[in-house]
Amino acid sequence: MRIIPDNDWQTLDDLMPELRRQHRSTDAPAPLELVLRAAAESKAAPGSLAGLRRSRNRTLAWGMVAAAVVLVSTLILAGVNEWGPHREHRAPSGSALQANLPSAPTRSPEAQIDPAILSSPIRAASAKLPPRRRPPTPSSSNFQQAWQPEFVALPASEGLPKATAISLVRMRIQQGSLQQYGLEVPAESTAQTLLAEFMVGEDGLPRAVRILP
Amino acid sequence: MFERFETREQSGEAPDTELLQAALNGSGDAISALYRRHGSLIYRFTLRISQDPGIAEEVTQEVFLALLNQLDRFDPARGALSTWLCGIARRQLLKHLGKFEDDRTGGGENDAIETESLDDSPMTMLIRQEAVASVWRGLNELPLPLREVIVLCELEEMSYEATATVLAIPIGTVRSRLHRAKARLASQLRNQTLCVETEKKCG
C-alpha cells in the first residue's frame, strides 16, 4: 500500500494547512504583555521616542547619586570630614598674624583663626566647634605627597547650602588652582599638576577635595 | 499556491499608527493591543527559527521594547508594522543564535503533535500525523535561510515582498529559497514513505 501519494509536492501542499494550524496555535507569552504595559506606562515624557532608554539612564543617574550620598554619609560617620576650615590661616597679605603663626604641623585650629574673620557670624559659629583634625600643611615642594587620600572640606565651600546630591569629579589641575578654594599651596609648587577628586554639589560648587596619588 | 495577504483583517480595530502614538504617550492599553495583534507572529517566528522558547520569549520582548524606543525609524510607507517587527526580530534572533549556537537543541516540535482530520479512519489519521510530524522534523532540520523563508511565506502566509523586506533579500531569492525549502520537505516526505513501506513489509 502506498502511504503517501507519488506527487510529494502535492502532498506537502495538502499538509500545509494542518502545519499552519498547528503553527498558529502558538500564542505569545501572556506575561510579556504585562511587562510591556509597565514599560509603556513608565515612560516619563509623553511622546518621547526614547523614553525607556532615558528612564534607564535616569535610574542609573539616581543610583549614582544615591551611591554618592551613601559615600558622603559614610565619610561623615567615620569622622573624616571633621577637619576644620582652612581659610583662617590664609591671612591677608602683609598680616602680622601669618608671620607670627607657629610652624604648620604644630598649629591648632583655634590658633589659625584670624580675629577679623572670627568677627563674622559664620566664622564665629565655626569657632565654637570642637577642635578638628586637618591634613598636614604642605611645607615642602612635595605638596602632593603631603596630602592624605581622604576628602578635605574646602574652606571656600563654607556658607554654602548643604548639598543633597554629590557628584565626584576627577581632574588633573595645577596645584596653584587649589588656592581659589582656600587651600594653601607652597609658592614653589603652584606650577605642578596633580590629580584631584572633587565632591561637587548639585549646584555645581565643590564641597571637598582629595588628592589622588 | 496559497492565497497571500499583505495584512490581516483588522476591521473595527484601531490602526497600528494610532496605537503606536498612544503607546508613545504612555498608554498601556495601546501597547497591549499591539502586542496581542503582532506578538504571536513575532513569538512564533522566533520560536520556529530558534527552536528555543526562552530565546523566542526574550527576543519578542526585545522587539517590542525596541518598538517603544525606536519608533521614529518605522516608516509606514515602506511596509506594514508586522514586517518591520519581523525584521527587528530576525536581527535580534541572529544575535542570540550567534551567542547561544552551541547551546541550542533541535526538535522542539517533534515531541507531541496532535492532528485533526475530517476522515474518521484511524489509519488515515495516523498516516497524516506521521506525515505532519515528518514535515516538522524536516522543517526543523532545514538550514536557517530556508527555514525562515518557509516559516514566513507558508506558515505565516506573508507575501513575497514582505518576506523579502524582513530578510533583506531580493524577491527572486525568496522564491528560489522557498522552492528549495519545499523540495527538501517533499524529499523528507518521500523518505518517510519509504520508511513506512519498509516497516510494513518487514512487519
CSV table of C-alpha atoms in Angstrom, one decimal:
chain,number,residue,atom,x,y,z
A,1,MET,CA,0.0,0.0,0.0
A,2,ARG,CA,1.3,3.4,-0.9
A,3,ILE,CA,1.1,5.6,2.2
A,4,ILE,CA,1.9,9.0,0.6
A,5,PRO,CA,0.9,9.8,-2.9
A,6,ASP,CA,3.5,9.9,-5.6
A,7,ASN,CA,3.3,13.6,-6.0
A,8,ASP,CA,5.2,14.7,-2.9
A,9,TRP,CA,4.7,18.3,-3.8
A,10,GLN,CA,1.0,17.9,-3.8
A,11,THR,CA,1.2,16.0,-0.5
A,12,LEU,CA,3.2,18.8,1.0
A,13,ASP,CA,0.6,21.3,-0.1
A,14,ASP,CA,-2.1,19.2,1.3
A,15,LEU,CA,-0.4,19.0,4.6
A,16,MET,CA,0.4,22.7,4.8
A,17,PRO,CA,-3.0,23.8,6.2
A,18,GLU,CA,-2.5,21.4,9.1
A,19,LEU,CA,1.0,22.6,9.6
A,20,ARG,CA,-0.2,26.2,9.5
A,21,ARG,CA,-3.0,25.5,12.0
A,22,GLN,CA,-0.5,23.9,14.4
A,23,HIS,CA,1.9,26.7,13.9
A,24,ARG,CA,-0.6,29.4,14.6
A,25,SER,CA,-1.9,27.7,17.7
A,26,THR,CA,1.1,29.0,19.4
A,27,ASP,CA,0.4,32.3,21.2
A,28,ALA,CA,2.9,34.9,22.5
A,29,PRO,CA,3.6,34.5,26.3
A,30,ALA,CA,1.0,36.5,28.2
A,31,PRO,CA,3.4,37.7,31.0
A,32,LEU,CA,5.2,39.8,28.4
A,33,GLU,CA,2.1,41.9,27.9
A,34,LEU,CA,2.3,43.0,31.5
A,35,VAL,CA,6.0,43.8,31.1
A,36,LEU,CA,5.4,45.9,28.0
A,37,ARG,CA,2.4,47.6,29.6
A,38,ALA,CA,4.5,48.6,32.6
A,39,ALA,CA,7.3,49.8,30.3
A,40,ALA,CA,4.9,52.0,28.2
A,41,GLU,CA,3.3,53.5,31.3
A,42,SER,CA,6.6,54.2,32.9
A,43,LYS,CA,7.6,56.5,30.1
A,44,ALA,CA,8.2,59.8,31.7
A,45,ALA,CA,7.8,62.2,28.8
A,46,PRO,CA,4.7,61.6,26.7
A,47,GLY,CA,5.6,61.5,23.0
A,48,SER,CA,9.2,60.7,23.7
A,49,LEU,CA,10.7,58.2,21.3
A,50,ALA,CA,13.4,57.1,23.7
A,51,GLY,CA,11.5,57.2,27.0
A,52,LEU,CA,12.6,53.8,28.1
A,53,ARG,CA,16.3,54.5,27.4
A,54,ARG,CA,16.0,57.7,29.3
A,55,SER,CA,14.2,56.0,32.1
A,56,ARG,CA,17.1,53.6,32.4
A,57,ASN,CA,19.6,56.4,32.3
A,58,ARG,CA,17.6,58.2,34.9
A,59,THR,CA,17.6,55.2,37.1
A,60,LEU,CA,21.4,54.9,36.7
A,61,ALA,CA,21.9,58.6,37.5
A,62,TRP,CA,19.8,58.3,40.6
A,63,GLY,CA,21.7,55.2,41.6
A,64,MET,CA,24.9,57.1,41.2
A,65,VAL,CA,23.6,60.0,43.3
A,66,ALA,CA,22.4,57.6,45.9
A,67,ALA,CA,25.8,55.9,46.0
A,68,ALA,CA,27.5,59.3,46.3
A,69,VAL,CA,25.2,60.2,49.2
A,70,VAL,CA,26.0,56.9,50.9
A,71,LEU,CA,29.7,57.6,50.4
A,72,VAL,CA,29.4,61.1,51.9
A,73,SER,CA,27.3,59.7,54.8
A,74,THR,CA,29.9,57.0,55.4
A,75,LEU,CA,32.6,59.6,55.5
A,76,ILE,CA,30.6,61.8,57.9
A,77,LEU,CA,30.1,58.8,60.2
A,78,ALA,CA,33.7,57.9,60.0
A,79,GLY,CA,34.6,61.5,61.1
A,80,VAL,CA,36.7,62.0,58.0
A,81,ASN,CA,35.1,65.3,57.2
A,82,GLU,CA,35.6,66.6,60.7
A,83,TRP,CA,38.6,68.6,59.6
A,84,GLY,CA,38.4,72.2,60.3
A,85,PRO,CA,38.2,75.1,57.9
A,86,HIS,CA,41.5,76.2,56.4
A,87,ARG,CA,40.6,79.6,55.3
A,88,GLU,CA,41.7,81.0,58.6
A,89,HIS,CA,45.3,80.6,58.0
A,90,ARG,CA,45.1,82.4,54.7
A,91,ALA,CA,45.6,85.7,56.4
A,92,PRO,CA,45.5,88.8,54.3
A,93,SER,CA,48.7,89.7,52.7
A,94,GLY,CA,51.1,91.5,55.0
A,95,SER,CA,49.2,90.4,58.0
A,96,ALA,CA,51.3,90.1,61.1
A,97,LEU,CA,49.2,87.2,62.2
A,98,GLN,CA,50.6,84.9,59.4
A,99,ALA,CA,54.2,85.9,60.3
A,100,ASN,CA,53.6,85.1,64.0
A,101,LEU,CA,52.0,81.8,63.5
A,102,PRO,CA,53.9,78.8,64.6
A,103,SER,CA,55.1,76.2,62.1
A,104,ALA,CA,52.3,74.4,60.3
A,105,PRO,CA,52.4,70.9,61.9
A,106,THR,CA,52.0,72.3,65.4
A,107,ARG,CA,49.3,74.8,64.8
A,108,SER,CA,45.9,74.2,66.4
A,109,PRO,CA,42.7,75.2,64.6
A,110,GLU,CA,41.9,77.9,67.1
A,111,ALA,CA,45.3,79.5,66.7
A,112,GLN,CA,44.9,79.8,62.9
A,113,ILE,CA,41.8,81.9,63.0
A,114,ASP,CA,42.1,85.5,62.1
A,115,PRO,CA,40.3,87.7,64.7
A,116,ALA,CA,38.8,89.7,61.9
A,117,ILE,CA,37.4,86.6,60.4
A,118,LEU,CA,36.2,85.4,63.8
A,119,SER,CA,34.0,88.5,64.0
A,120,SER,CA,31.9,87.3,61.1
A,121,PRO,CA,28.8,85.3,62.1
A,122,ILE,CA,29.7,82.3,60.1
A,123,ARG,CA,33.3,82.1,61.3
A,124,ALA,CA,32.2,82.7,64.9
A,125,ALA,CA,29.9,79.8,64.6
A,126,SER,CA,32.7,77.7,63.3
A,127,ALA,CA,35.0,78.8,66.0
A,128,LYS,CA,32.6,77.2,68.6
A,129,LEU,CA,33.0,73.9,67.0
A,130,PRO,CA,35.3,71.4,68.8
A,131,PRO,CA,38.9,71.2,67.5
A,132,ARG,CA,39.1,69.4,64.2
A,133,ARG,CA,41.7,67.4,62.5
A,134,ARG,CA,43.2,68.9,59.4
A,135,PRO,CA,45.6,67.5,56.8
A,136,PRO,CA,49.2,68.2,57.2
A,137,THR,CA,50.1,71.5,55.8
A,138,PRO,CA,52.3,71.2,52.8
A,139,SER,CA,55.5,72.7,53.8
A,140,SER,CA,57.8,71.2,51.2
A,141,SER,CA,57.9,71.1,47.5
A,142,ASN,CA,56.5,67.7,47.5
A,143,PHE,CA,53.0,69.0,48.0
A,144,GLN,CA,51.1,66.1,46.6
A,145,GLN,CA,52.7,63.5,48.9
A,146,ALA,CA,51.9,65.7,51.9
A,147,TRP,CA,48.1,65.1,51.4
A,148,GLN,CA,46.3,62.2,52.7
A,149,PRO,CA,43.9,60.4,50.5
A,150,GLU,CA,40.8,61.4,52.4
A,151,PHE,CA,38.4,64.1,51.4
A,152,VAL,CA,39.1,67.5,52.9
A,153,ALA,CA,36.3,70.1,53.2
A,154,LEU,CA,37.1,73.1,51.1
A,155,PRO,CA,37.3,76.3,53.1
A,156,ALA,CA,35.7,78.2,50.2
A,157,SER,CA,32.6,76.0,50.5
A,158,GLU,CA,31.7,77.2,53.9
A,159,GLY,CA,28.5,79.0,54.0
A,160,LEU,CA,27.1,77.2,51.0
A,161,PRO,CA,23.9,75.4,51.4
A,162,LYS,CA,24.1,71.7,52.3
A,163,ALA,CA,24.3,69.6,49.2
A,164,THR,CA,21.6,67.0,48.8
A,165,ALA,CA,23.3,65.3,45.9
A,166,ILE,CA,27.0,64.9,45.4
A,167,SER,CA,28.9,64.1,42.2
A,168,LEU,CA,32.5,63.1,42.1
A,169,VAL,CA,34.6,64.9,39.6
A,170,ARG,CA,38.2,63.8,39.0
A,171,MET,CA,40.6,66.1,37.2
A,172,ARG,CA,44.2,67.0,36.8
A,173,ILE,CA,44.9,70.5,37.8
A,174,GLN,CA,47.7,72.8,38.7
A,175,GLN,CA,48.4,73.0,42.4
A,176,GLY,CA,48.0,76.7,42.3
A,177,SER,CA,44.4,76.3,41.3
A,178,LEU,CA,43.7,74.9,44.8
A,179,GLN,CA,44.3,78.4,46.2
A,180,GLN,CA,40.9,79.5,44.8
A,181,TYR,CA,39.3,77.0,47.1
A,182,GLY,CA,41.0,78.4,50.1
A,183,LEU,CA,43.8,75.9,50.3
A,184,GLU,CA,47.4,76.8,51.0
A,185,VAL,CA,49.9,75.8,48.3
A,186,PRO,CA,53.6,76.4,48.6
A,187,ALA,CA,54.7,79.0,46.1
A,188,GLU,CA,57.3,76.7,44.5
A,189,SER,CA,54.6,74.1,43.8
A,190,THR,CA,51.9,76.2,42.1
A,191,ALA,CA,53.0,75.2,38.6
A,192,GLN,CA,53.0,71.5,39.3
A,193,THR,CA,50.0,69.4,38.4
A,194,LEU,CA,48.2,66.8,40.5
A,195,LEU,CA,45.2,64.5,40.2
A,196,ALA,CA,42.4,65.7,42.4
A,197,GLU,CA,38.9,64.4,43.1
A,198,PHE,CA,36.2,66.9,44.0
A,199,MET,CA,32.9,66.4,45.6
A,200,VAL,CA,30.6,68.7,43.8
A,201,GLY,CA,27.1,69.6,44.9
A,202,GLU,CA,24.0,69.7,42.8
A,203,ASP,CA,24.6,73.5,42.4
A,204,GLY,CA,27.9,72.8,40.7
A,205,LEU,CA,30.1,74.1,43.6
A,206,PRO,CA,32.8,71.9,45.1
A,207,ARG,CA,32.5,70.9,48.7
A,208,ALA,CA,35.5,68.8,49.3
A,209,VAL,CA,38.6,67.6,47.6
A,210,ARG,CA,41.1,64.8,47.9
A,211,ILE,CA,44.5,64.4,46.2
A,212,LEU,CA,45.0,61.2,44.4
A,213,PRO,CA,48.4,59.6,44.2
B,1,MET,CA,-0.2,28.3,-4.4
B,2,PHE,CA,-2.0,29.6,-1.3
B,3,GLU,CA,-3.6,33.0,-1.4
B,4,ARG,CA,-1.4,35.5,0.4
B,5,PHE,CA,-2.4,38.5,2.4
B,6,GLU,CA,-0.4,41.6,3.0
B,7,THR,CA,-2.1,42.4,6.2
B,8,ARG,CA,-4.5,40.6,8.5
B,9,GLU,CA,-8.1,41.5,8.7
B,10,GLN,CA,-8.4,44.2,11.3
B,11,SER,CA,-11.8,45.7,10.6
B,12,GLY,CA,-13.2,47.5,13.5
B,13,GLU,CA,-9.9,47.8,15.3
B,14,ALA,CA,-7.7,50.9,15.7
B,15,PRO,CA,-5.0,51.1,13.1
B,16,ASP,CA,-1.4,50.4,14.2
B,17,THR,CA,-0.4,54.0,13.8
B,18,GLU,CA,-2.9,55.2,16.3
B,19,LEU,CA,-2.0,52.5,18.7
B,20,LEU,CA,1.7,53.4,18.3
B,21,GLN,CA,1.1,57.0,19.0
B,22,ALA,CA,-0.9,56.1,22.1
B,23,ALA,CA,1.8,53.8,23.3
B,24,LEU,CA,4.3,56.5,22.9
B,25,ASN,CA,2.1,58.7,25.1
B,26,GLY,CA,2.3,56.1,27.8
B,27,SER,CA,-0.8,54.1,27.1
B,28,GLY,CA,-0.5,50.6,28.5
B,29,ASP,CA,-3.7,49.6,26.7
B,30,ALA,CA,-2.2,50.6,23.4
B,31,ILE,CA,1.0,48.6,23.7
B,32,SER,CA,-1.1,45.7,25.0
B,33,ALA,CA,-3.3,45.9,21.9
B,34,LEU,CA,-0.2,46.0,19.7
B,35,TYR,CA,1.3,43.0,21.5
B,36,ARG,CA,-1.9,41.0,21.2
B,37,ARG,CA,-2.0,41.9,17.5
B,38,HIS,CA,1.6,41.2,16.5
B,39,GLY,CA,3.2,39.4,19.4
B,40,SER,CA,2.1,36.0,18.4
B,41,LEU,CA,3.6,36.4,14.9
B,42,ILE,CA,6.9,37.5,16.4
B,43,TYR,CA,7.0,34.8,19.0
B,44,ARG,CA,6.1,32.1,16.5
B,45,PHE,CA,8.6,33.2,14.0
B,46,THR,CA,11.4,33.4,16.6
B,47,LEU,CA,10.4,30.1,18.2
B,48,ARG,CA,10.3,28.3,14.9
B,49,ILE,CA,13.7,29.6,13.9
B,50,SER,CA,15.5,29.3,17.2
B,51,GLN,CA,13.6,26.2,18.4
B,52,ASP,CA,14.1,27.6,21.9
B,53,PRO,CA,11.1,29.0,23.9
B,54,GLY,CA,13.5,31.0,26.1
B,55,ILE,CA,15.2,32.7,23.2
B,56,ALA,CA,11.9,33.3,21.5
B,57,GLU,CA,10.4,35.0,24.6
B,58,GLU,CA,13.5,37.1,25.1
B,59,VAL,CA,13.6,38.2,21.5
B,60,THR,CA,9.9,39.0,21.5
B,61,GLN,CA,10.3,41.3,24.5
B,62,GLU,CA,13.3,43.0,22.9
B,63,VAL,CA,11.4,43.6,19.7
B,64,PHE,CA,8.5,45.4,21.5
B,65,LEU,CA,10.8,47.4,23.7
B,66,ALA,CA,12.6,48.4,20.5
B,67,LEU,CA,9.2,49.4,19.2
B,68,LEU,CA,8.8,51.8,22.0
B,69,ASN,CA,12.3,53.2,21.8
B,70,GLN,CA,12.9,53.3,18.0
B,71,LEU,CA,9.5,54.1,16.6
B,72,ASP,CA,10.9,57.1,14.7
B,73,ARG,CA,12.7,54.5,12.5
B,74,PHE,CA,9.4,52.9,11.4
B,75,ASP,CA,8.1,54.2,8.1
B,76,PRO,CA,4.6,53.1,7.3
B,77,ALA,CA,5.1,53.8,3.7
B,78,ARG,CA,7.8,51.1,3.4
B,79,GLY,CA,5.8,48.3,4.8
B,80,ALA,CA,3.4,47.0,7.5
B,81,LEU,CA,4.3,47.2,11.2
B,82,SER,CA,4.4,43.4,11.3
B,83,THR,CA,7.0,43.3,8.6
B,84,TRP,CA,9.1,45.9,10.4
B,85,LEU,CA,8.8,44.0,13.7
B,86,CYS,CA,9.8,40.7,12.0
B,87,GLY,CA,12.9,42.4,10.6
B,88,ILE,CA,13.9,43.5,14.1
B,89,ALA,CA,13.1,40.1,15.5
B,90,ARG,CA,15.3,38.5,12.8
B,91,ARG,CA,18.2,40.7,13.6
B,92,GLN,CA,17.9,40.2,17.4
B,93,LEU,CA,17.4,36.5,16.8
B,94,LEU,CA,20.6,36.2,14.7
B,95,LYS,CA,22.5,37.8,17.6
B,96,HIS,CA,21.1,35.3,20.0
B,97,LEU,CA,21.8,32.4,17.7
B,98,GLY,CA,25.3,33.5,17.3
B,99,LYS,CA,25.7,33.8,21.0
B,100,PHE,CA,24.0,30.6,22.0
B,101,GLU,CA,24.6,28.5,19.0
B,102,ASP,CA,26.4,25.8,20.9
B,103,ASP,CA,23.6,25.5,23.4
B,104,ARG,CA,20.8,25.1,21.0
B,105,THR,CA,18.9,21.9,20.8
B,106,GLY,CA,16.6,21.0,18.0
B,107,GLY,CA,13.3,19.1,17.6
B,108,GLY,CA,11.1,21.3,19.7
B,109,GLU,CA,8.0,20.4,17.7
B,110,ASN,CA,8.8,16.8,17.4
B,111,ASP,CA,7.6,15.7,20.8
B,112,ALA,CA,3.9,15.8,20.7
B,113,ILE,CA,1.9,16.7,17.6
B,114,GLU,CA,-1.8,16.5,17.6
B,115,THR,CA,-3.6,16.5,14.3
B,116,GLU,CA,-7.2,16.7,13.3
B,117,SER,CA,-8.7,15.1,10.3
B,118,LEU,CA,-12.2,15.1,8.8
B,119,ASP,CA,-11.7,11.5,7.9
B,120,ASP,CA,-12.7,9.2,10.7
B,121,SER,CA,-10.4,6.4,9.6
B,122,PRO,CA,-7.9,5.8,12.4
B,123,MET,CA,-5.4,4.6,9.8
B,124,THR,CA,-5.7,7.7,7.7
B,125,MET,CA,-5.4,9.9,10.8
B,126,LEU,CA,-2.3,8.0,11.9
B,127,ILE,CA,-0.8,8.3,8.4
B,128,ARG,CA,-1.5,12.0,8.3
B,129,GLN,CA,0.0,12.5,11.8
B,130,GLU,CA,3.1,10.7,10.7
B,131,ALA,CA,3.3,12.9,7.6
B,132,VAL,CA,2.9,16.1,9.5
B,133,ALA,CA,5.5,15.1,12.1
B,134,SER,CA,7.8,14.2,9.2
B,135,VAL,CA,7.4,17.7,7.7
B,136,TRP,CA,8.0,19.3,11.1
B,137,ARG,CA,11.2,17.3,11.5
B,138,GLY,CA,12.3,18.3,8.0
B,139,LEU,CA,11.5,21.9,8.7
B,140,ASN,CA,13.5,22.0,11.9
B,141,GLU,CA,16.4,20.4,10.1
B,142,LEU,CA,16.4,22.9,7.3
B,143,PRO,CA,19.2,25.4,7.1
B,144,LEU,CA,18.3,28.8,8.6
B,145,PRO,CA,17.9,30.7,5.3
B,146,LEU,CA,15.4,28.1,4.0
B,147,ARG,CA,13.6,27.7,7.3
B,148,GLU,CA,12.9,31.4,7.8
B,149,VAL,CA,11.5,31.6,4.2
B,150,ILE,CA,9.1,28.7,4.6
B,151,VAL,CA,8.0,30.0,8.1
B,152,LEU,CA,7.2,33.4,6.7
B,153,CYS,CA,5.8,32.5,3.3
B,154,GLU,CA,4.0,29.3,4.1
B,155,LEU,CA,3.2,29.2,7.8
B,156,GLU,CA,2.6,32.9,8.3
B,157,GLU,CA,1.4,33.5,4.7
B,158,MET,CA,3.4,36.6,4.3
B,159,SER,CA,3.8,38.0,0.8
B,160,TYR,CA,7.0,37.5,-1.1
B,161,GLU,CA,7.5,41.2,-1.0
B,162,ALA,CA,7.1,41.5,2.8
B,163,THR,CA,9.3,38.4,3.3
B,164,ALA,CA,12.0,40.0,1.1
B,165,THR,CA,11.8,43.1,3.3
B,166,VAL,CA,12.1,41.1,6.5
B,167,LEU,CA,15.0,39.1,5.3
B,168,ALA,CA,16.6,41.9,3.4
B,169,ILE,CA,17.0,39.9,0.2
B,170,PRO,CA,15.5,40.2,-3.3
B,171,ILE,CA,12.1,38.8,-4.1
B,172,GLY,CA,13.7,36.4,-6.5
B,173,THR,CA,15.9,35.0,-3.8
B,174,VAL,CA,12.8,34.5,-1.7
B,175,ARG,CA,11.2,32.5,-4.5
B,176,SER,CA,14.3,30.3,-5.1
B,177,ARG,CA,14.8,29.7,-1.3
B,178,LEU,CA,11.1,28.8,-0.9
B,179,HIS,CA,11.4,26.3,-3.8
B,180,ARG,CA,14.5,24.7,-2.4
B,181,ALA,CA,12.9,24.5,1.1
B,182,LYS,CA,9.8,22.8,-0.2
B,183,ALA,CA,11.8,20.5,-2.3
B,184,ARG,CA,13.7,19.4,0.8
B,185,LEU,CA,10.4,18.9,2.7
B,186,ALA,CA,9.0,16.9,-0.1
B,187,SER,CA,12.1,14.8,-0.1
B,188,GLN,CA,11.6,14.3,3.6
B,189,LEU,CA,8.1,13.1,2.9
B,190,ARG,CA,9.4,10.7,0.3
B,191,ASN,CA,11.8,9.2,2.8
B,192,GLN,CA,9.1,8.9,5.3
B,193,THR,CA,7.0,7.0,2.8
B,194,LEU,CA,9.9,4.6,2.1
B,195,CYS,CA,10.4,4.0,5.8
B,196,VAL,CA,6.7,3.3,6.4
B,197,GLU,CA,6.6,0.9,3.4
B,198,THR,CA,9.7,-0.8,4.6
B,199,GLU,CA,8.3,-1.3,8.1
B,200,LYS,CA,5.1,-2.6,6.7
B,201,LYS,CA,6.9,-5.1,4.6
B,202,CYS,CA,9.1,-6.2,7.4
B,203,GLY,CA,6.3,-6.3,9.9
